[in-house]
mmCIF file of C-alpha atoms in Angstrom:
data_model
loop_
_atom_site.group_PDB
_atom_site.id
_atom_site.type_symbol
_atom_site.label_atom_id
_atom_site.label_comp_id
_atom_site.label_asym_id
_atom_site.label_seq_id
_atom_site.Cartn_x
_atom_site.Cartn_y
_atom_site.Cartn_z
ATOM 1 C CA MET A 1 4.987 -44.075 -2.874
ATOM 2 C CA SER A 2 8.147 -42.217 -4.133
ATOM 3 C CA ARG A 3 10.572 -40.578 -1.754
ATOM 4 C CA THR A 4 10.427 -36.841 -1.233
ATOM 5 C CA ALA A 5 13.113 -34.245 -0.714
ATOM 6 C CA GLN A 6 13.884 -33.519 3.043
ATOM 7 C CA HIS A 7 16.280 -31.244 4.895
ATOM 8 C CA GLY A 8 19.796 -32.438 4.482
ATOM 9 C CA ASP A 9 19.274 -34.101 1.095
ATOM 10 C CA ARG A 10 21.417 -32.871 -1.907
ATOM 11 C CA VAL A 11 18.827 -32.334 -4.713
ATOM 12 C CA THR A 12 19.246 -31.119 -8.270
ATOM 13 C CA VAL A 13 16.476 -28.737 -9.679
ATOM 14 C CA SER A 14 15.681 -27.025 -12.968
ATOM 15 C CA TYR A 15 13.895 -23.692 -13.040
ATOM 16 C CA ILE A 16 13.020 -20.713 -15.046
ATOM 17 C CA GLY A 17 12.804 -17.597 -13.016
ATOM 18 C CA THR A 18 10.369 -14.801 -14.379
ATOM 19 C CA LEU A 19 9.251 -11.458 -13.205
ATOM 20 C CA ASP A 20 5.607 -10.171 -13.335
ATOM 21 C CA ASN A 21 6.031 -8.862 -16.819
ATOM 22 C CA GLY A 22 7.174 -12.236 -18.191
ATOM 23 C CA ARG A 23 10.820 -11.303 -18.438
ATOM 24 C CA ILE A 24 13.172 -14.173 -17.699
ATOM 25 C CA PHE A 25 15.818 -13.271 -15.052
ATOM 26 C CA ASP A 26 17.549 -16.690 -14.708
ATOM 27 C CA SER A 27 17.322 -20.131 -15.932
ATOM 28 C CA THR A 28 18.918 -23.400 -15.305
ATOM 29 C CA GLU A 29 17.824 -24.954 -18.609
ATOM 30 C CA GLU A 30 21.550 -25.600 -19.641
ATOM 31 C CA ASN A 31 22.902 -26.214 -16.113
ATOM 32 C CA PRO A 32 20.448 -27.727 -13.351
ATOM 33 C CA LEU A 33 21.194 -26.453 -9.859
ATOM 34 C CA THR A 34 22.424 -28.944 -7.272
ATOM 35 C CA ILE A 35 22.014 -27.746 -3.654
ATOM 36 C CA LYS A 36 21.985 -29.101 -0.094
ATOM 37 C CA LEU A 37 18.538 -28.576 1.470
ATOM 38 C CA GLY A 38 19.136 -26.658 4.904
ATOM 39 C CA ALA A 39 22.611 -25.293 3.970
ATOM 40 C CA ASP A 40 21.276 -21.687 3.107
ATOM 41 C CA GLU A 41 22.333 -22.054 -0.624
ATOM 42 C CA VAL A 42 18.874 -20.669 -1.847
ATOM 43 C CA PHE A 43 16.355 -18.385 -0.534
ATOM 44 C CA PRO A 44 14.762 -20.194 2.562
ATOM 45 C CA ALA A 45 11.310 -19.497 1.208
ATOM 46 C CA LEU A 46 12.360 -21.357 -2.063
ATOM 47 C CA GLU A 47 13.967 -24.177 -0.105
ATOM 48 C CA LYS A 48 10.892 -24.640 2.030
ATOM 49 C CA GLU A 49 8.814 -25.122 -1.189
ATOM 50 C CA ILE A 50 11.205 -27.703 -2.477
ATOM 51 C CA VAL A 51 10.990 -29.877 0.811
ATOM 52 C CA GLY A 52 8.339 -32.462 0.346
ATOM 53 C CA MET A 53 8.648 -32.564 -3.649
ATOM 54 C CA ALA A 54 8.965 -35.893 -5.499
ATOM 55 C CA VAL A 55 11.460 -36.495 -8.282
ATOM 56 C CA GLY A 56 9.805 -35.117 -11.473
ATOM 57 C CA GLN A 57 7.422 -32.932 -9.738
ATOM 58 C CA VAL A 58 6.956 -29.399 -11.033
ATOM 59 C CA LYS A 59 5.670 -26.416 -9.143
ATOM 60 C CA ASN A 60 5.425 -22.704 -9.730
ATOM 61 C CA ILE A 61 6.710 -20.826 -6.671
ATOM 62 C CA CYS A 62 6.243 -17.170 -6.283
ATOM 63 C CA LEU A 63 8.402 -15.125 -3.845
ATOM 64 C CA CYS A 64 7.603 -11.639 -2.798
ATOM 65 C CA PRO A 65 10.653 -9.267 -2.354
ATOM 66 C CA ARG A 66 10.984 -9.991 1.519
ATOM 67 C CA ASP A 67 11.398 -13.693 0.762
ATOM 68 C CA ALA A 68 14.014 -12.828 -2.127
ATOM 69 C CA TYR A 69 16.268 -9.894 -2.499
ATOM 70 C CA GLY A 70 14.282 -7.675 -0.137
ATOM 71 C CA PRO A 71 12.736 -4.301 -0.772
ATOM 72 C CA ARG A 72 14.348 -1.661 -2.749
ATOM 73 C CA ARG A 73 16.013 0.700 0.052
ATOM 74 C CA PRO A 74 16.375 4.508 -0.767
ATOM 75 C CA GLU A 75 19.420 4.556 1.453
ATOM 76 C CA ASN A 76 21.194 2.245 -0.976
ATOM 77 C CA VAL A 77 20.940 5.221 -3.577
ATOM 78 C CA LEU A 78 23.841 7.653 -3.240
ATOM 79 C CA ARG A 79 24.495 10.979 -4.818
ATOM 80 C CA VAL A 80 28.307 11.681 -5.070
ATOM 81 C CA LYS A 81 30.456 14.426 -6.679
ATOM 82 C CA ARG A 82 31.286 13.937 -10.288
ATOM 83 C CA GLU A 83 34.871 15.007 -9.339
ATOM 84 C CA LEU A 84 35.362 11.652 -7.594
ATOM 85 C CA PHE A 85 35.677 9.997 -10.877
ATOM 86 C CA PRO A 86 38.510 10.595 -13.364
ATOM 87 C CA ALA A 87 37.623 13.454 -15.619
ATOM 88 C CA ASP A 88 38.084 11.462 -18.619
ATOM 89 C CA LYS A 89 35.928 8.454 -17.544
ATOM 90 C CA GLU A 90 32.825 8.191 -19.596
ATOM 91 C CA LEU A 91 29.710 7.646 -17.414
ATOM 92 C CA ARG A 92 26.558 5.965 -18.961
ATOM 93 C CA VAL A 93 23.324 5.651 -17.224
ATOM 94 C CA GLY A 94 22.878 1.840 -16.606
ATOM 95 C CA GLN A 95 26.540 1.237 -16.427
ATOM 96 C CA LYS A 96 27.851 -0.928 -13.484
ATOM 97 C CA LEU A 97 30.784 0.269 -11.517
ATOM 98 C CA GLU A 98 32.580 -1.489 -8.651
ATOM 99 C CA VAL A 99 33.013 1.037 -5.902
ATOM 100 C CA GLU A 100 35.289 0.776 -2.950
ATOM 101 C CA PHE A 101 34.056 1.823 0.638
ATOM 102 C CA GLY A 102 37.368 1.594 2.418
ATOM 103 C CA ASP A 103 37.192 -1.045 5.117
ATOM 104 C CA ALA A 104 33.613 -1.885 4.182
ATOM 105 C CA GLY A 105 34.770 -3.493 0.997
ATOM 106 C CA ARG A 106 33.558 -3.217 -2.580
ATOM 107 C CA GLN A 107 30.171 -3.113 -4.025
ATOM 108 C CA VAL A 108 28.876 -3.180 -7.565
ATOM 109 C CA MET A 109 26.666 -0.129 -8.230
ATOM 110 C CA LEU A 110 24.622 1.092 -11.060
ATOM 111 C CA ILE A 111 24.514 4.665 -12.470
ATOM 112 C CA LEU A 112 21.040 5.935 -12.290
ATOM 113 C CA ASP A 113 21.816 9.479 -13.606
ATOM 114 C CA HIS A 114 24.628 11.824 -13.762
ATOM 115 C CA ASP A 115 25.444 15.477 -14.756
ATOM 116 C CA ASP A 116 28.549 17.729 -14.638
ATOM 117 C CA GLU A 117 28.179 17.906 -10.667
ATOM 118 C CA GLU A 118 26.860 14.558 -9.533
ATOM 119 C CA VAL A 119 26.545 10.913 -10.115
ATOM 120 C CA ALA A 120 23.501 8.842 -8.756
ATOM 121 C CA LEU A 121 24.464 5.384 -7.837
ATOM 122 C CA ASP A 122 22.204 2.559 -7.057
ATOM 123 C CA GLY A 123 23.459 -0.185 -4.631
ATOM 124 C CA ASN A 124 20.282 -2.281 -4.487
ATOM 125 C CA HIS A 125 20.260 -5.708 -5.986
ATOM 126 C CA PRO A 126 18.687 -5.519 -9.589
ATOM 127 C CA LEU A 127 15.938 -7.834 -8.435
ATOM 128 C CA ALA A 128 15.289 -5.959 -5.133
ATOM 129 C CA GLY A 129 11.634 -4.986 -4.789
ATOM 130 C CA LEU A 130 10.385 -7.372 -7.346
ATOM 131 C CA ASP A 131 8.096 -10.512 -7.084
ATOM 132 C CA LEU A 132 9.949 -13.608 -8.503
ATOM 133 C CA THR A 133 8.359 -16.623 -9.926
ATOM 134 C CA PHE A 134 9.966 -19.702 -10.337
ATOM 135 C CA ALA A 135 8.812 -22.599 -12.596
ATOM 136 C CA LEU A 136 10.678 -25.479 -10.696
ATOM 137 C CA ARG A 137 11.317 -29.070 -11.258
ATOM 138 C CA LEU A 138 12.800 -31.508 -8.899
ATOM 139 C CA ASP A 139 15.178 -33.385 -10.990
ATOM 140 C CA ALA A 140 16.903 -35.769 -8.571
ATOM 141 C CA ILE A 141 17.455 -36.470 -4.907
ATOM 142 C CA LEU A 142 21.022 -37.521 -4.636
#
């Protein structure tokens, strides 16, 4: 019987991550991922599915939002005055901006909408609120 991946092992995996609509959001086809199981380097629910796999084994793993990037949170959408941006700064829906929050640090936010008075910014992770499917193969136990 072949050895299976256990907590504490360093493993190499390859995967293709897709959304419900079939769109690929991530892939390790060119660069397989090496992680240490139990070191919080990937989602705990994903790690749990890798534990017990044998080298060469393939598995489809579906993660709901709570097990991945969490739900979309309305409180992460901010409306700010347009005057907070330089007058000559071109703003486009879908554009990413790095916003500074004083002592709270910086965060990348997405422009959802804007007009002459307000800009709507979304600080949710782009994959928040989405089910993620990983077609995953365990390549090696190191």
